[in-house]
Coordinates of C-alpha atoms in Angstrom, one line a residue:
Chain A
M33 CA 0.1 0.0 0.0
R34 CA 3.1 2.4 0.8
E35 CA 4.9 1.6 -1.9
R36 CA 1.8 2.0 -4.6
V37 CA 1.2 5.7 -2.7
I38 CA 4.9 6.1 -3.3
E39 CA 4.8 5.1 -6.8
M40 CA 1.7 7.5 -7.3
W41 CA 3.8 10.3 -5.8
N42 CA 6.6 9.8 -7.8
F43 CA 4.3 9.6 -10.9
E44 CA 2.7 12.7 -10.0
L45 CA 6.0 14.4 -9.4
R46 CA 7.5 13.5 -12.6
R47 CA 4.1 14.5 -14.3
C48 CA 4.5 17.9 -13.0
I49 CA 8.5 18.3 -13.5
L50 CA 7.7 17.5 -17.6
K51 CA 4.9 20.0 -17.6
L52 CA 7.1 22.5 -16.1
I53 CA 9.9 21.7 -18.8
M54 CA 7.1 21.9 -21.5
A55 CA 5.9 25.5 -20.2
L56 CA 9.4 26.4 -19.8
V57 CA 10.5 25.3 -23.5
I58 CA 7.5 26.8 -24.9
S59 CA 8.0 30.2 -23.5
G60 CA 11.2 29.9 -24.5
C61 CA 10.5 28.8 -28.2
V62 CA 7.9 31.8 -29.0
P63 CA 9.5 35.1 -27.6
E64 CA 7.4 37.7 -26.9
K65 CA 8.6 40.8 -28.5
P66 CA 10.2 42.3 -25.5
W67 CA 9.3 46.3 -24.8
H68 CA 11.8 49.0 -25.3
V69 CA 11.2 50.4 -21.9
E70 CA 11.1 48.4 -18.3
E71 CA 8.1 46.2 -18.4
V72 CA 6.3 45.9 -14.9
T73 CA 3.0 43.8 -15.4
G74 CA 2.0 42.3 -12.8
H75 CA 4.3 44.1 -10.2
L76 CA 2.7 47.2 -9.6
P77 CA -1.0 47.4 -8.6
D78 CA -3.7 49.1 -10.6
L79 CA -4.0 52.8 -10.7
D80 CA -6.5 53.8 -7.9
F81 CA -6.4 57.7 -6.6
S82 CA -8.9 60.4 -5.6
L83 CA -7.3 64.1 -6.2
T84 CA -8.3 67.3 -7.5
S85 CA -7.4 68.0 -11.1
D86 CA -6.1 71.6 -12.4
S87 CA -9.6 72.2 -13.4
E88 CA -10.5 72.1 -9.6
R89 CA -12.5 69.1 -10.5
L90 CA -12.7 65.5 -8.1
V91 CA -11.4 63.4 -10.2
T92 CA -10.3 59.7 -9.6
A93 CA -8.6 56.9 -11.7
K94 CA -12.1 55.9 -13.4
T95 CA -12.1 59.3 -14.8
Y96 CA -9.3 58.6 -17.1
K97 CA -10.7 55.0 -17.8
G98 CA -10.3 54.5 -21.5
Y99 CA -6.6 56.7 -21.7
I100 CA -3.1 55.6 -21.8
L101 CA -1.7 57.3 -19.2
L102 CA 2.0 58.4 -18.5
L103 CA 2.1 59.2 -14.5
Y104 CA 4.7 61.8 -13.3
F105 CA 5.3 63.0 -10.1
G106 CA 6.8 66.5 -9.9
F107 CA 6.4 70.2 -8.6
T108 CA 6.1 73.4 -10.1
N109 CA 8.8 74.8 -8.7
C110 CA 11.4 71.9 -9.7
E111 CA 14.1 73.7 -11.9
A112 CA 15.8 70.5 -13.4
E113 CA 14.1 67.5 -13.9
C114 CA 10.6 67.9 -13.9
P115 CA 10.4 70.2 -17.1
I116 CA 13.0 68.1 -18.8
S117 CA 10.8 65.5 -18.2
M118 CA 7.6 67.2 -18.7
A119 CA 8.6 68.5 -22.3
R120 CA 9.7 65.4 -23.6
L121 CA 6.3 63.8 -22.8
S122 CA 4.6 66.0 -24.2
R123 CA 7.2 65.6 -27.4
V124 CA 6.3 61.6 -26.9
V125 CA 2.7 62.6 -27.1
Q126 CA 2.9 64.8 -30.1
L127 CA 4.9 61.5 -31.6
L128 CA 1.8 59.6 -31.5
G129 CA -0.1 61.9 -34.3
D130 CA -3.6 61.0 -34.2
N131 CA -3.5 58.5 -31.2
A132 CA -2.2 61.3 -29.0
D133 CA -5.9 61.8 -28.0
R134 CA -6.0 58.3 -26.8
T135 CA -3.1 59.2 -24.4
R136 CA -2.8 61.6 -20.7
I137 CA -0.1 63.1 -18.6
L138 CA -0.9 63.5 -15.0
F139 CA 1.3 65.5 -13.2
V140 CA 0.9 64.9 -9.4
T141 CA 2.4 67.7 -7.4
L142 CA 4.3 66.6 -4.5
D143 CA 4.3 70.0 -3.2
P144 CA 0.4 70.9 -2.6
A145 CA 1.2 73.4 -0.3
H146 CA 1.9 75.4 -3.4
D147 CA 0.9 74.1 -6.3
N148 CA -2.9 74.6 -6.3
P149 CA -5.2 73.7 -9.4
E150 CA -4.5 77.3 -10.6
V151 CA -0.7 76.8 -10.1
L152 CA -1.1 73.6 -11.7
R153 CA -2.9 74.5 -14.7
R154 CA -0.8 77.3 -15.5
Y155 CA 2.4 74.7 -15.7
V156 CA 1.1 71.9 -17.2
A157 CA -0.4 74.3 -19.9
Q158 CA 3.4 75.5 -20.6
F159 CA 4.0 71.9 -21.7
D160 CA 0.7 70.4 -23.4
P161 CA -2.4 72.1 -22.4
E162 CA -5.0 69.4 -24.1
H163 CA -2.9 66.5 -23.2
A164 CA -1.5 67.5 -20.1
I165 CA -3.7 67.3 -16.5
G166 CA -1.9 68.3 -13.2
L167 CA -3.3 66.6 -10.2
T168 CA -2.9 68.0 -6.3
G169 CA -5.0 67.0 -3.5
T170 CA -3.8 66.2 0.8
T171 CA -0.2 65.4 1.8
G172 CA -1.8 62.0 2.6
D173 CA -3.4 61.2 -0.6
I174 CA -0.4 62.2 -2.5
Q175 CA 1.7 60.0 -0.3
N176 CA -0.3 57.1 -0.3
L177 CA 0.1 57.3 -4.9
T178 CA 3.5 57.3 -4.2
K179 CA 3.5 54.5 -1.9
R180 CA 1.4 52.9 -4.1
Y181 CA 4.0 52.9 -7.2
R182 CA 7.1 53.0 -5.1
A183 CA 8.0 56.8 -5.3
A184 CA 10.6 58.5 -2.9
Y185 CA 8.4 61.0 -1.1
R186 CA 7.9 61.9 2.2
S187 CA 5.6 65.2 3.2
R188 CA 7.7 68.0 3.6
S189 CA 5.8 69.1 6.8
K190 CA 7.5 66.0 8.9
I191 CA 10.8 66.1 8.0
D192 CA 13.1 69.2 7.6
K193 CA 11.0 72.0 5.9
T194 CA 14.0 73.7 4.4
N195 CA 15.0 70.2 2.4
D196 CA 14.4 70.1 -1.2
I197 CA 12.0 67.7 -2.2
T198 CA 13.6 64.5 -3.6
H199 CA 12.1 62.6 -6.5
G200 CA 12.7 60.1 -9.3
D201 CA 12.4 60.1 -12.6
A202 CA 9.9 57.2 -13.3
V203 CA 7.0 57.5 -15.7
Y204 CA 4.6 55.1 -14.7
I205 CA 2.2 54.2 -17.8
F206 CA -1.1 52.3 -17.7
D207 CA -2.9 51.1 -19.6
S208 CA -6.8 51.8 -21.0
Q209 CA -8.0 49.6 -17.8
G210 CA -5.7 51.3 -15.5
Q211 CA -3.4 48.4 -15.1
A212 CA 0.4 49.0 -14.5
R213 CA 2.4 48.1 -17.9
L214 CA 5.6 49.7 -18.1
L215 CA 8.3 52.1 -16.1
A216 CA 10.1 54.6 -18.1
T217 CA 13.2 56.9 -17.4
S218 CA 15.0 59.7 -18.5
G219 CA 17.3 57.0 -20.2
D220 CA 14.8 55.8 -22.9
S221 CA 14.6 57.7 -26.2
D222 CA 11.5 59.4 -27.1
E223 CA 10.8 57.0 -30.2
N224 CA 11.2 53.8 -27.9
L225 CA 8.9 55.2 -25.7
A226 CA 6.3 56.4 -28.3
E227 CA 6.6 53.2 -29.8
D228 CA 5.7 51.4 -26.7
I229 CA 2.8 53.5 -26.4
R230 CA 1.5 52.7 -29.9
R231 CA 2.0 49.3 -28.6
L232 CA -0.1 49.8 -25.9
L233 CA -2.7 51.3 -27.9
R234 CA -3.0 48.9 -30.5
D235 CA -3.6 46.3 -27.8
S236 CA -6.1 48.3 -25.7
H237 CA -9.8 48.9 -27.1
P238 CA -10.5 51.5 -28.9
L239 CA -12.0 54.7 -27.0
R240 CA -15.4 54.0 -26.7
Chain B
M236 CA 5.7 63.7 19.1
D237 CA 8.5 63.7 16.8
L238 CA 10.0 60.8 17.7
L239 CA 7.2 58.8 17.8
Y240 CA 6.3 59.5 14.5
W241 CA 9.8 57.6 14.1
F242 CA 7.9 54.2 14.9
I243 CA 4.8 54.3 13.0
P244 CA 5.0 51.4 10.5
W245 CA 5.9 52.9 7.0
E246 CA 3.5 50.3 5.0
E247 CA 2.0 47.8 7.9
S248 CA 2.4 44.3 7.7
V249 CA 0.0 41.9 9.8
V250 CA 2.8 39.2 9.7
V251 CA 5.6 41.2 11.3
V252 CA 3.1 42.1 14.0
A253 CA 1.8 38.4 14.7
A254 CA 5.2 36.8 14.1
T255 CA 6.9 39.6 16.7
G256 CA 4.5 39.4 19.3
V257 CA 4.2 35.8 19.3
A258 CA 7.5 35.6 19.8
A259 CA 7.5 38.3 22.4
I260 CA 4.5 36.5 24.4
L261 CA 6.3 33.1 24.0
F262 CA 9.6 34.3 25.2
S263 CA 8.2 36.0 28.3
R264 CA 6.2 33.3 29.4
G265 CA 9.0 31.6 29.1
C266 CA 11.0 33.4 31.2
A267 CA 8.6 33.1 34.0
R268 CA 8.4 29.6 34.0
S269 CA 12.3 29.5 34.0
Q270 CA 15.2 31.1 35.3
P271 CA 16.9 32.1 32.3
Q272 CA 20.3 34.3 32.5
L273 CA 20.0 37.6 32.1
R274 CA 23.0 37.3 29.1
Q275 CA 19.9 35.4 27.4
K276 CA 17.3 37.8 28.1
V277 CA 19.6 40.7 26.9
Y278 CA 20.6 39.2 23.7
F279 CA 17.0 37.9 23.0
W280 CA 14.9 41.1 23.4
M281 CA 18.3 43.3 21.2
G282 CA 17.5 41.1 18.6
L283 CA 14.1 40.8 18.5
A284 CA 14.1 44.7 18.9
F285 CA 16.4 45.1 16.3
L286 CA 14.5 43.1 13.6
Y287 CA 11.3 45.1 14.5
L288 CA 13.1 48.4 14.1
V289 CA 14.3 47.9 10.9
S290 CA 11.2 46.0 9.5
H291 CA 8.4 47.8 10.9
T292 CA 9.2 51.3 11.4
Q293 CA 9.7 54.2 9.1
F294 CA 13.2 53.0 8.5
D295 CA 11.4 51.0 6.1
Y296 CA 10.9 53.9 3.7
Y297 CA 14.9 54.6 3.4
S298 CA 15.5 50.8 3.1
E299 CA 13.1 51.1 -0.2
H300 CA 14.8 54.2 -1.6
Q301 CA 18.6 54.4 -0.5
F302 CA 21.2 51.3 -1.5
F303 CA 23.2 51.5 1.6
I304 CA 20.3 51.7 3.7
H305 CA 18.7 48.5 2.2
R306 CA 22.3 46.6 2.8
L307 CA 22.1 47.9 6.3
Q308 CA 18.3 46.6 6.6
H309 CA 19.6 43.4 5.0
L310 CA 22.6 43.2 7.6
V311 CA 20.3 43.3 10.9
L312 CA 17.9 40.7 9.1
H313 CA 20.3 38.3 7.9
H314 CA 23.1 38.9 10.5
L315 CA 22.9 40.6 13.4
G316 CA 19.2 40.0 14.5
P317 CA 19.1 36.2 13.9
F318 CA 22.8 36.2 15.3
L319 CA 21.4 37.5 18.5
I320 CA 18.3 35.8 19.1
I321 CA 20.4 32.0 18.4
L322 CA 22.7 33.8 20.8
S323 CA 19.8 33.8 23.5
S324 CA 19.5 29.7 22.9
P325 CA 15.8 30.4 22.9
L326 CA 14.4 27.4 21.7
S327 CA 14.0 25.8 24.9
I328 CA 12.5 28.4 27.0
L329 CA 9.8 29.2 23.7
L330 CA 9.1 26.1 24.1
L331 CA 7.5 26.6 27.9
G332 CA 6.3 29.7 27.0
M333 CA 3.9 27.6 24.8
P334 CA 0.3 26.7 26.0
R335 CA 0.8 22.3 26.3
K336 CA -1.3 22.0 22.7
G337 CA 0.9 24.0 21.2
R338 CA 4.0 21.7 22.7
H339 CA 2.5 18.8 21.8
L340 CA 2.2 20.1 18.2
C341 CA 6.0 21.0 18.0
R342 CA 6.4 17.4 18.8
L343 CA 4.3 16.2 16.1
A344 CA 5.9 18.3 14.2
V345 CA 9.4 17.0 14.4
R346 CA 8.4 13.8 14.4
W347 CA 6.5 14.9 10.8
K348 CA 8.5 12.7 8.2
P349 CA 8.6 15.7 5.6
L350 CA 9.7 18.0 8.2
Q351 CA 12.4 16.2 9.0
Y352 CA 13.6 15.3 5.4
L353 CA 13.6 19.1 4.7
A354 CA 15.8 19.6 7.9
Y355 CA 18.1 16.8 6.9
V356 CA 18.9 19.1 3.8
L357 CA 18.8 22.6 5.3
C358 CA 21.2 21.2 8.2
N359 CA 23.5 20.1 5.7
P360 CA 26.6 22.2 6.2
I361 CA 27.4 22.4 2.0
V362 CA 23.8 23.1 1.5
A363 CA 23.6 25.8 4.4
V364 CA 26.9 27.8 3.1
I365 CA 25.6 28.1 -0.9
L366 CA 21.5 28.8 0.6
F367 CA 23.3 31.6 2.8
S368 CA 25.7 33.1 0.3
G369 CA 23.7 32.4 -2.9
L370 CA 20.4 34.3 -1.0
I371 CA 22.7 37.3 -0.8
G372 CA 24.1 36.6 -4.2
F373 CA 20.4 35.8 -5.8
W374 CA 18.6 39.1 -4.2
L375 CA 21.7 41.4 -5.3
L376 CA 21.4 40.2 -9.0
P377 CA 20.3 43.4 -11.1
S378 CA 17.3 42.6 -12.7
I379 CA 15.8 40.5 -9.8
H380 CA 16.6 43.3 -7.3
F381 CA 15.0 45.4 -9.7
T382 CA 11.8 43.7 -9.5
A383 CA 11.8 42.9 -5.7
M384 CA 12.2 46.7 -5.1
I385 CA 9.0 47.7 -7.1
D386 CA 7.2 44.7 -6.1
W387 CA 5.9 44.6 -2.7
R388 CA 5.0 41.3 -2.4
L389 CA 8.7 40.1 -3.5
Y390 CA 10.0 42.8 -1.3
R391 CA 8.6 41.4 1.7
L392 CA 9.5 37.3 0.2
M393 CA 13.2 38.7 -0.2
N394 CA 13.2 40.1 3.8
W395 CA 11.4 36.7 5.1
S396 CA 13.7 34.4 3.0
M397 CA 16.9 36.6 4.4
L398 CA 15.6 36.5 8.0
I399 CA 14.4 32.7 7.7
N400 CA 17.9 31.6 6.2
G401 CA 19.7 33.8 8.9
L402 CA 18.1 32.0 11.7
I403 CA 18.7 28.9 10.0
F404 CA 22.4 29.2 9.3
W405 CA 23.6 30.8 12.5
G406 CA 21.2 28.4 14.8
L407 CA 23.4 26.0 12.8
V408 CA 26.7 27.4 13.3
L409 CA 26.5 28.2 16.7
N410 CA 24.4 26.4 18.6
P411 CA 27.2 23.4 19.8
G412 CA 24.3 21.1 20.6
P413 CA 22.7 18.5 17.8
V414 CA 20.3 20.4 15.4
F415 CA 17.3 17.7 14.2
S416 CA 19.6 15.3 15.3
T417 CA 22.2 16.5 12.8
H418 CA 25.7 17.1 15.2
L419 CA 28.4 19.2 13.5
S420 CA 31.7 19.5 15.1
P421 CA 32.8 23.2 16.2
G422 CA 35.5 22.5 13.6
T423 CA 32.8 22.1 10.8
R424 CA 30.7 24.9 12.3
I425 CA 33.9 27.5 12.3
A426 CA 34.9 26.2 8.6
M427 CA 31.0 26.9 7.6
M428 CA 31.5 30.5 9.0
L429 CA 34.4 30.7 7.0
A430 CA 33.1 29.4 3.8
V431 CA 30.3 32.3 3.8
I432 CA 33.2 34.8 4.1
P433 CA 34.7 34.8 0.5
P434 CA 31.6 35.3 -1.4
Q435 CA 30.3 38.7 0.7
I436 CA 33.7 39.9 -0.3
V437 CA 33.5 39.1 -3.6
L438 CA 30.0 40.3 -3.9
G439 CA 30.8 43.6 -1.9
A440 CA 33.7 44.3 -3.8
M441 CA 32.2 43.6 -7.3
I442 CA 29.3 46.2 -6.3
F443 CA 31.9 48.7 -4.5
F444 CA 34.7 48.7 -7.5
A445 CA 31.7 48.9 -9.9
S446 CA 32.1 52.0 -12.3
R447 CA 27.9 52.0 -13.6
E448 CA 24.8 52.0 -11.6
L449 CA 24.0 48.4 -11.1
Y450 CA 20.9 49.2 -9.1
P451 CA 18.9 52.2 -11.2
I452 CA 15.9 51.1 -9.3
Y453 CA 17.1 53.7 -6.7
T454 CA 17.5 56.5 -9.5
I455 CA 14.5 55.6 -11.1
C456 CA 12.2 56.1 -7.9
G457 CA 14.0 58.6 -6.5
R458 CA 16.6 58.6 -3.3
A459 CA 15.5 59.1 0.0
I460 CA 18.6 60.9 1.2
G461 CA 19.1 63.7 -1.3
G462 CA 23.4 65.1 -1.8
L463 CA 24.3 61.4 -2.4
S464 CA 25.0 60.4 -5.8
A465 CA 24.2 56.8 -7.1
I466 CA 27.6 55.5 -7.1
G467 CA 28.5 56.7 -3.9
D468 CA 25.5 55.0 -2.6
Q469 CA 26.3 51.9 -4.1
Q470 CA 29.5 52.2 -3.0
I471 CA 28.4 52.3 0.7
G472 CA 26.4 49.7 0.2
G473 CA 29.2 47.3 -1.4
I474 CA 31.4 48.5 1.8
I475 CA 28.6 47.5 4.2
L476 CA 28.3 43.5 2.8
W477 CA 32.3 43.3 2.1
I478 CA 33.2 44.2 5.6
H479 CA 30.4 43.8 8.1
G480 CA 28.7 41.0 6.7
A481 CA 32.0 38.9 6.6
M482 CA 32.9 40.6 10.3
M483 CA 29.9 38.3 12.0
S484 CA 31.5 35.4 11.1
V485 CA 34.8 36.5 12.8
V486 CA 32.7 37.2 15.9
G487 CA 30.7 34.1 15.5
I488 CA 34.3 31.7 15.2
L489 CA 35.5 33.6 18.2
I490 CA 32.1 32.7 20.0
V491 CA 32.5 29.1 19.5
V492 CA 36.4 29.1 19.7
R493 CA 35.8 30.4 23.6
K494 CA 32.7 28.3 24.4
E495 CA 33.7 24.8 22.8
L496 CA 37.7 25.0 21.9
M497 CA 39.0 26.7 24.9
P498 CA 40.6 24.1 27.0
Q499 CA 41.1 25.9 30.0
R500 CA 37.3 27.1 30.0
L501 CA 36.0 23.7 29.3
L502 CA 38.2 22.2 32.3
T503 CA 36.7 24.6 35.0
K504 CA 33.4 23.5 33.8
R505 CA 33.9 19.8 34.3
Q506 CA 35.5 20.9 37.5
A507 CA 32.6 23.0 38.5
S508 CA 30.4 20.3 37.7

């Protein structure tokens, strides 16, 4: 009886290993074309937030369902990375041509005490008034969002006030269903980023 | 108020609270029932406190966003914390702290065949050394490290695997008595501690001397401490792995030598008994 159980168990184990090997071989034989920028599908959670837009409306992730979203954290007083990144993102959106309307750039401020909706509206309008949207909210809401996407940020009030806000240069890219798909950095070229976004657009259903 | 703020967990984890709570309760109950030495209590509470502080306070924010602080966190999770806990020989105290049913369950679990096989494999000196050094190297592979730092589930798996592996390794090499019926001589245990030094030195040196950024995730997601360059951060992290990781082995070896291999101490012990 005992031997039979062991035999059966061995058989099951062998079948499992065989299946695993087959799966590996198949996945290795049919390589999916890699993305140009870093793929993060399944590793970062779906988009979820509740913030105030630069048109002073309360918006959530659902508001932008159907759009490919490029999420960037920054602040309007930032002199180095933010303007460069925003200019670049608007260039990438221009590269998309007709598809630009299915894309939105979300600029989430890390300095909500200074960046009210009006300041944000003026700021994003310099780059792309049609496709870029500034978002602000309470420090708690913003910290929750940065924490969700592992972006370094701690609300200013709790640490040294004179400290400059430190932040990364990540652009989080979400598909039309709000699923985190790609993570772009300043090292990726505009063309590559645009190509990846086009691929996401092709994969997702057309808007409405 | 400001001081308390540092103790608020950056990311709450029920598992960390539960594990720390259960360990603390069992140990205090066990202490009440037996009279452990003060030294044992100090080691245990220090080890447990260190582990909790690096994994469930604002410190965790810095470990997520600064490479060298991440290395410090792992130094505590993989080396210092388990090392101190094992030094307190807590097993008998924890067992005494359990309710009768729990102790019975533990006894059953120890007799359970699959667990015995697993323990047999894990207690093999070569397997233990490979696992200990391999795990450090595995989580430091640039692509693995990248994913572990963005995926919170992998991040927790990484930290837990380091802690559990640390407990197993230091439990094997610092414990003079048999572990799961595996008895290792002091010489074998010293050799094991020596064997994990070179891999840590090589890894630490490779990170320290790397001329390019190996772990760009910290730049992408932002560094917690401004004013420190990516390479600078990486070099401090490399030094921590290089020197401090290997240093723990030396401390462990000294402890084994002093406890078990000094003839004078053995003689006085025998005379005393």
